[in-house]
mmCIF file of C-alpha atoms and ligand atoms in Angstrom:
data_model
loop_
_atom_site.group_PDB
_atom_site.id
_atom_site.type_symbol
_atom_site.label_atom_id
_atom_site.label_comp_id
_atom_site.label_asym_id
_atom_site.label_seq_id
_atom_site.Cartn_x
_atom_site.Cartn_y
_atom_site.Cartn_z
ATOM 1 C CA MET F 27 8.863 -20.264 -8.847
ATOM 2 C CA ARG F 28 7.156 -16.896 -8.297
ATOM 3 C CA LYS F 29 3.400 -16.978 -7.696
ATOM 4 C CA SER F 30 1.513 -14.832 -10.219
ATOM 5 C CA ILE F 31 -0.369 -11.836 -8.861
ATOM 6 C CA ILE F 32 -3.171 -9.959 -10.608
ATOM 7 C CA GLY F 33 -4.393 -6.686 -9.113
ATOM 8 C CA GLY F 34 -7.615 -4.892 -9.969
ATOM 9 C CA ASN F 35 -7.177 -1.143 -9.458
ATOM 10 C CA TRP F 36 -10.715 0.212 -9.487
ATOM 11 C CA LYS F 37 -9.442 3.824 -9.211
ATOM 12 C CA MET F 38 -12.309 6.326 -8.596
ATOM 13 C CA ASN F 39 -15.094 4.094 -9.915
ATOM 14 C CA MET F 40 -18.077 2.123 -8.620
ATOM 15 C CA ARG F 41 -20.804 2.740 -6.028
ATOM 16 C CA ALA F 42 -21.540 0.650 -2.946
ATOM 17 C CA SER F 43 -23.969 -1.703 -4.707
ATOM 18 C CA SER F 44 -21.844 -2.242 -7.846
ATOM 19 C CA ALA F 45 -18.667 -2.663 -5.738
ATOM 20 C CA LYS F 46 -20.291 -5.403 -3.634
ATOM 21 C CA GLU F 47 -21.746 -7.059 -6.726
ATOM 22 C CA LEU F 48 -18.409 -7.103 -8.577
ATOM 23 C CA ALA F 49 -16.486 -8.352 -5.515
ATOM 24 C CA SER F 50 -19.005 -11.170 -4.963
ATOM 25 C CA ALA F 51 -18.758 -12.215 -8.609
ATOM 26 C CA LEU F 52 -14.956 -12.432 -8.279
ATOM 27 C CA ARG F 53 -14.960 -14.767 -5.230
ATOM 28 C CA PRO F 54 -14.199 -17.911 -7.302
ATOM 29 C CA LEU F 55 -10.896 -16.331 -8.429
ATOM 30 C CA GLY F 56 -9.500 -16.704 -4.913
ATOM 31 C CA SER F 57 -9.198 -20.462 -5.104
ATOM 32 C CA GLY F 58 -6.797 -20.700 -8.077
ATOM 33 C CA ASP F 59 -2.979 -20.721 -8.304
ATOM 34 C CA CYS F 60 -2.816 -16.985 -8.932
ATOM 35 C CA GLU F 61 -3.019 -14.390 -6.152
ATOM 36 C CA VAL F 62 -5.816 -11.859 -6.736
ATOM 37 C CA VAL F 63 -6.001 -8.440 -5.036
ATOM 38 C CA LEU F 64 -8.786 -5.871 -5.445
ATOM 39 C CA PHE F 65 -8.166 -2.168 -4.828
ATOM 40 C CA PRO F 66 -11.557 -0.461 -4.355
ATOM 41 C CA PRO F 67 -11.989 3.191 -3.341
ATOM 42 C CA PHE F 68 -11.450 3.591 0.433
ATOM 43 C CA VAL F 69 -15.120 4.099 1.243
ATOM 44 C CA TYR F 70 -16.006 0.666 -0.179
ATOM 45 C CA LEU F 71 -12.998 -1.199 1.181
ATOM 46 C CA LYS F 72 -14.810 -2.758 4.107
ATOM 47 C CA ASP F 73 -17.816 -3.759 1.969
ATOM 48 C CA VAL F 74 -15.507 -5.401 -0.566
ATOM 49 C CA ALA F 75 -13.472 -7.122 2.175
ATOM 50 C CA ASP F 76 -16.737 -8.490 3.616
ATOM 51 C CA ALA F 77 -17.893 -9.640 0.167
ATOM 52 C CA VAL F 78 -14.707 -11.665 -0.508
ATOM 53 C CA ARG F 79 -14.076 -12.913 3.056
ATOM 54 C CA GLY F 80 -13.045 -16.577 3.116
ATOM 55 C CA SER F 81 -12.670 -16.764 -0.684
ATOM 56 C CA GLY F 82 -8.889 -16.256 -0.863
ATOM 57 C CA VAL F 83 -9.289 -12.959 -2.788
ATOM 58 C CA HIS F 84 -7.305 -10.139 -1.125
ATOM 59 C CA VAL F 85 -8.214 -6.477 -0.738
ATOM 60 C CA GLY F 86 -5.954 -3.422 -0.674
ATOM 61 C CA GLY F 87 -6.067 0.356 -0.377
ATOM 62 C CA GLN F 88 -5.149 2.572 -3.337
ATOM 63 C CA ASN F 89 -2.845 4.726 -1.187
ATOM 64 C CA CYS F 90 -2.008 5.460 2.452
ATOM 65 C CA HIS F 91 -0.289 8.158 4.490
ATOM 66 C CA SER F 92 3.130 7.759 6.087
ATOM 67 C CA GLU F 93 1.844 8.563 9.597
ATOM 68 C CA PRO F 94 -0.460 6.409 11.731
ATOM 69 C CA ASP F 95 -2.762 9.241 12.949
ATOM 70 C CA GLY F 96 -2.898 12.997 13.066
ATOM 71 C CA ALA F 97 -4.124 16.224 11.606
ATOM 72 C CA PHE F 98 -4.021 15.159 7.935
ATOM 73 C CA THR F 99 -7.465 15.991 6.596
ATOM 74 C CA GLY F 100 -8.626 13.625 3.881
ATOM 75 C CA GLU F 101 -5.834 11.106 4.400
ATOM 76 C CA ILE F 102 -5.988 7.412 5.367
ATOM 77 C CA SER F 103 -3.344 5.549 7.388
ATOM 78 C CA ALA F 104 -1.922 2.061 6.872
ATOM 79 C CA GLU F 105 -3.358 1.146 10.276
ATOM 80 C CA MET F 106 -6.867 2.138 9.077
ATOM 81 C CA LEU F 107 -6.501 0.031 5.942
ATOM 82 C CA LYS F 108 -5.508 -2.977 8.011
ATOM 83 C CA ASP F 109 -8.339 -2.330 10.415
ATOM 84 C CA SER F 110 -10.804 -2.316 7.494
ATOM 85 C CA GLY F 111 -9.696 -5.706 6.154
ATOM 86 C CA ALA F 112 -6.891 -4.770 3.733
ATOM 87 C CA ASP F 113 -3.815 -6.964 3.260
ATOM 88 C CA TYR F 114 -2.233 -4.760 0.589
ATOM 89 C CA VAL F 115 -1.629 -1.125 -0.283
ATOM 90 C CA LEU F 116 -0.864 0.355 -3.695
ATOM 91 C CA LEU F 117 1.851 3.015 -3.509
ATOM 92 C CA GLY F 118 3.397 5.438 -5.977
ATOM 93 C CA HIS F 119 0.787 5.103 -8.727
ATOM 94 C CA SER F 120 1.681 7.485 -11.552
ATOM 95 C CA GLU F 121 -1.712 9.180 -11.196
ATOM 96 C CA ARG F 122 -0.643 10.145 -7.666
ATOM 97 C CA ARG F 123 2.941 10.974 -8.624
ATOM 98 C CA ALA F 124 1.708 13.289 -11.398
ATOM 99 C CA TYR F 125 -1.677 14.786 -10.487
ATOM 100 C CA HIS F 126 -2.672 17.197 -7.762
ATOM 101 C CA ASP F 127 -0.886 20.322 -8.958
ATOM 102 C CA GLY F 128 1.903 21.333 -6.693
ATOM 103 C CA TRP F 129 1.981 18.254 -4.520
ATOM 104 C CA GLY F 130 2.558 15.269 -6.779
ATOM 105 C CA GLU F 131 3.961 12.474 -4.652
ATOM 106 C CA SER F 132 7.750 12.245 -4.552
ATOM 107 C CA SER F 133 9.701 8.995 -4.321
ATOM 108 C CA SER F 134 10.969 10.055 -0.879
ATOM 109 C CA TRP F 135 7.391 10.372 0.441
ATOM 110 C CA ILE F 136 6.486 7.080 -1.205
ATOM 111 C CA ASN F 137 9.493 5.570 0.599
ATOM 112 C CA ALA F 138 8.180 6.863 3.952
ATOM 113 C CA LYS F 139 4.717 5.416 3.205
ATOM 114 C CA LEU F 140 6.174 2.074 2.132
ATOM 115 C CA THR F 141 8.400 1.796 5.202
ATOM 116 C CA HIS F 142 5.458 2.563 7.473
ATOM 117 C CA ALA F 143 2.983 0.258 5.676
ATOM 118 C CA LEU F 144 5.375 -2.711 5.787
ATOM 119 C CA GLY F 145 5.982 -2.033 9.472
ATOM 120 C CA VAL F 146 2.246 -2.260 10.114
ATOM 121 C CA GLY F 147 2.120 -5.651 8.375
ATOM 122 C CA LEU F 148 0.635 -4.668 5.015
ATOM 123 C CA LYS F 149 2.049 -5.964 1.750
ATOM 124 C CA ALA F 150 2.707 -3.296 -0.848
ATOM 125 C CA ILE F 151 2.598 -2.923 -4.599
ATOM 126 C CA LEU F 152 5.030 -0.180 -5.591
ATOM 127 C CA CYS F 153 4.353 1.402 -8.995
ATOM 128 C CA VAL F 154 7.108 2.747 -11.217
ATOM 129 C CA GLY F 155 7.064 3.874 -14.838
ATOM 130 C CA GLU F 156 8.316 6.387 -17.356
ATOM 131 C CA THR F 157 6.408 9.021 -19.338
ATOM 132 C CA ILE F 158 6.415 9.053 -23.140
ATOM 133 C CA ALA F 159 8.802 12.045 -23.129
ATOM 134 C CA GLU F 160 11.225 10.150 -20.886
ATOM 135 C CA ARG F 161 11.048 7.030 -23.099
ATOM 136 C CA GLU F 162 11.594 9.036 -26.282
ATOM 137 C CA ALA F 163 14.568 10.780 -24.698
ATOM 138 C CA GLY F 164 16.111 7.350 -23.965
ATOM 139 C CA ARG F 165 15.766 7.903 -20.212
ATOM 140 C CA THR F 166 13.538 4.919 -19.318
ATOM 141 C CA ASN F 167 16.181 2.985 -17.368
ATOM 142 C CA ASP F 168 17.401 6.118 -15.540
ATOM 143 C CA VAL F 169 13.848 6.968 -14.485
ATOM 144 C CA LEU F 170 12.977 3.418 -13.384
ATOM 145 C CA GLY F 171 16.302 3.013 -11.549
ATOM 146 C CA GLY F 172 15.852 6.342 -9.742
ATOM 147 C CA GLN F 173 12.246 5.608 -8.713
ATOM 148 C CA LEU F 174 13.211 2.143 -7.440
ATOM 149 C CA ARG F 175 16.307 3.230 -5.494
ATOM 150 C CA GLN F 176 14.537 6.161 -3.833
ATOM 151 C CA SER F 177 11.227 4.433 -3.137
ATOM 152 C CA LEU F 178 12.846 1.261 -1.752
ATOM 153 C CA ALA F 179 15.686 2.914 0.205
ATOM 154 C CA GLY F 180 16.312 1.382 3.604
ATOM 155 C CA ILE F 181 13.871 -1.533 3.225
ATOM 156 C CA SER F 182 15.451 -4.558 4.921
ATOM 157 C CA ALA F 183 16.081 -7.765 2.991
ATOM 158 C CA GLU F 184 13.528 -9.594 5.197
ATOM 159 C CA ARG F 185 10.739 -7.134 4.273
ATOM 160 C CA THR F 186 11.262 -7.438 0.511
ATOM 161 C CA ILE F 187 9.090 -10.586 0.531
ATOM 162 C CA ASP F 188 6.100 -8.270 1.137
ATOM 163 C CA VAL F 189 6.887 -5.973 -1.792
ATOM 164 C CA VAL F 190 5.620 -6.371 -5.361
ATOM 165 C CA ILE F 191 6.737 -3.970 -8.116
ATOM 166 C CA ALA F 192 4.278 -2.817 -10.773
ATOM 167 C CA TYR F 193 5.902 -1.547 -13.967
ATOM 168 C CA GLU F 194 3.340 0.824 -15.455
ATOM 169 C CA PRO F 195 4.589 2.906 -18.381
ATOM 170 C CA VAL F 196 2.599 6.142 -17.958
ATOM 171 C CA TRP F 197 1.908 6.364 -21.717
ATOM 172 C CA ALA F 198 0.159 2.962 -21.635
ATOM 173 C CA ILE F 199 -2.259 3.728 -18.797
ATOM 174 C CA GLY F 200 -5.853 4.146 -19.915
ATOM 175 C CA THR F 201 -4.743 4.903 -23.463
ATOM 176 C CA GLY F 202 -5.285 1.519 -25.106
ATOM 177 C CA LYS F 203 -1.571 1.589 -26.036
ATOM 178 C CA THR F 204 0.076 -1.445 -24.472
ATOM 179 C CA ALA F 205 3.827 -1.904 -24.348
ATOM 180 C CA THR F 206 4.781 -4.761 -26.652
ATOM 181 C CA PRO F 207 5.596 -7.940 -24.714
ATOM 182 C CA GLN F 208 9.268 -7.467 -25.691
ATOM 183 C CA MET F 209 9.290 -3.845 -24.494
ATOM 184 C CA ALA F 210 7.642 -4.814 -21.192
ATOM 185 C CA GLU F 211 9.973 -7.797 -20.710
ATOM 186 C CA GLY F 212 12.986 -5.515 -21.289
ATOM 187 C CA ALA F 213 11.831 -3.137 -18.556
ATOM 188 C CA HIS F 214 11.007 -5.995 -16.172
ATOM 189 C CA ALA F 215 14.423 -7.597 -16.672
ATOM 190 C CA PHE F 216 16.036 -4.190 -16.020
ATOM 191 C CA ILE F 217 13.970 -3.760 -12.831
ATOM 192 C CA ARG F 218 14.983 -7.250 -11.643
ATOM 193 C CA GLY F 219 18.618 -6.279 -12.251
ATOM 194 C CA VAL F 220 18.238 -3.136 -10.097
ATOM 195 C CA ILE F 221 16.661 -5.211 -7.295
ATOM 196 C CA GLY F 222 19.594 -7.636 -7.541
ATOM 197 C CA ARG F 223 22.069 -4.790 -7.178
ATOM 198 C CA MET F 224 20.139 -3.225 -4.262
ATOM 199 C CA TRP F 225 19.972 -6.542 -2.349
ATOM 200 C CA ASP F 226 21.108 -9.761 -4.009
ATOM 201 C CA GLU F 227 20.242 -12.177 -6.799
ATOM 202 C CA GLY F 228 18.118 -14.355 -4.506
ATOM 203 C CA ILE F 229 15.838 -11.426 -3.659
ATOM 204 C CA ALA F 230 15.744 -10.362 -7.325
ATOM 205 C CA GLN F 231 14.550 -13.835 -8.335
ATOM 206 C CA GLN F 232 11.958 -13.953 -5.566
ATOM 207 C CA MET F 233 10.419 -10.476 -6.088
ATOM 208 C CA ARG F 234 7.285 -10.355 -8.217
ATOM 209 C CA ILE F 235 7.038 -7.715 -10.948
ATOM 210 C CA GLN F 236 3.638 -6.954 -12.516
ATOM 211 C CA TYR F 237 2.961 -5.153 -15.773
ATOM 212 C CA GLY F 238 0.250 -2.499 -15.890
ATOM 213 C CA GLY F 239 -1.100 -0.354 -18.730
ATOM 214 C CA SER F 240 -4.128 -1.231 -20.897
ATOM 215 C CA VAL F 241 -4.020 -4.935 -19.962
ATOM 216 C CA LYS F 242 -7.101 -6.721 -21.336
ATOM 217 C CA ALA F 243 -8.208 -10.312 -21.775
ATOM 218 C CA SER F 244 -7.052 -10.115 -25.404
ATOM 219 C CA ASN F 245 -3.425 -9.158 -24.669
ATOM 220 C CA ALA F 246 -2.889 -10.694 -21.215
ATOM 221 C CA ARG F 247 -1.659 -14.120 -22.251
ATOM 222 C CA GLU F 248 1.212 -12.849 -24.391
ATOM 223 C CA LEU F 249 2.335 -10.332 -21.776
ATOM 224 C CA LEU F 250 2.061 -12.815 -18.916
ATOM 225 C CA SER F 251 4.050 -15.475 -20.735
ATOM 226 C CA GLN F 252 7.222 -13.348 -20.603
ATOM 227 C CA THR F 253 9.954 -14.634 -18.261
ATOM 228 C CA ASP F 254 10.067 -11.635 -15.939
ATOM 229 C CA ILE F 255 6.372 -10.677 -15.980
ATOM 230 C CA ASP F 256 4.772 -12.191 -12.883
ATOM 231 C CA GLY F 257 1.314 -10.701 -13.121
ATOM 232 C CA ALA F 258 -0.675 -7.635 -14.086
ATOM 233 C CA LEU F 259 -2.077 -4.514 -12.473
ATOM 234 C CA VAL F 260 -5.326 -3.879 -14.293
ATOM 235 C CA GLY F 261 -7.311 -0.636 -14.382
ATOM 236 C CA GLY F 262 -10.272 -0.309 -16.752
ATOM 237 C CA ALA F 263 -10.605 -4.020 -17.501
ATOM 238 C CA SER F 264 -10.833 -4.851 -13.785
ATOM 239 C CA LEU F 265 -14.295 -3.226 -13.644
ATOM 240 C CA SER F 266 -15.799 -6.102 -15.642
ATOM 241 C CA ALA F 267 -16.037 -9.468 -13.854
ATOM 242 C CA ASP F 268 -15.750 -11.473 -17.099
ATOM 243 C CA GLU F 269 -12.826 -9.487 -18.463
ATOM 244 C CA PHE F 270 -10.930 -9.562 -15.147
ATOM 245 C CA ALA F 271 -11.580 -13.295 -14.694
ATOM 246 C CA ALA F 272 -10.200 -13.947 -18.187
ATOM 247 C CA ILE F 273 -7.016 -12.015 -17.306
ATOM 248 C CA VAL F 274 -6.591 -14.051 -14.110
ATOM 249 C CA LYS F 275 -7.085 -17.216 -16.146
ATOM 250 C CA ALA F 276 -4.319 -16.112 -18.522
ATOM 251 C CA ALA F 277 -1.816 -15.776 -15.672
ATOM 252 C CA LYS F 278 0.787 -18.511 -15.576
HETATM 253 P P1 13P K 330 -5.556 0.705 -17.367
HETATM 254 O O1 13P K 330 -5.546 -0.817 -17.297
HETATM 255 O O2 13P K 330 -6.910 1.296 -17.366
HETATM 256 O O3 13P K 330 -4.660 1.189 -18.469
HETATM 257 O O4 13P K 330 -4.888 1.201 -15.978
HETATM 258 C C1 13P K 330 -3.690 0.645 -15.550
HETATM 259 C C2 13P K 330 -3.397 1.120 -14.177
HETATM 260 O O5 13P K 330 -3.153 2.287 -13.965
HETATM 261 C C3 13P K 330 -3.455 0.140 -13.085
HETATM 262 O O6 13P K 330 -2.949 0.663 -11.912
#
């Protein structure tokens, strides 16, 4: 039985006081059956880690570099995240794959980050997802398969226990358009099949796959009741304590 996992990706939101307030309000969520991970902006990571310490709620970074130290202005290493109280790192979010003209993150760089982060002892949530143009061209499975194979290349079977996949269709992020539960389940089952072919069926059955894209309290239960949906990665709705708590409650 896979343990459900709900992530709150705060993206570039909050200030120190509101971050601490929200994290404190979410402390009770750490004592349930579902794993809860908060991804605040880097500058508030330590404050949030302090606010949830001892509650069972985990904290993660929204990204990290593939090197431990060096002349990489503006970057943060996996070692720094760990040092600041993070257990998790979010990697390959579509906003990082797509934005930043000219240097959108490639799956090969994401693979280097993932390999390094796991080596440091962080757990990782790896995001994959297709754009609307790719879905309409019937390329969803090709895109997901390619992102998974490249991003996960060379990860040993033993380390896969520390990897969670987040399926986030790009067209559903922040748009209010959620994939139907059937559409999401189809993609999750496909992803589990790819994992099975990359390693084996045992690892495929053990790996947790979250859905992300306009998840709210009102649609969480139906999405989370699908066989291959093991949790949610929540953006906008994770900024409200009541809304996020209701999503966690809906997790199986
Ligand atoms: P929204 O829930 O705001 O659509 O964001 C999803 C997301 O990108 C989580 O990583």
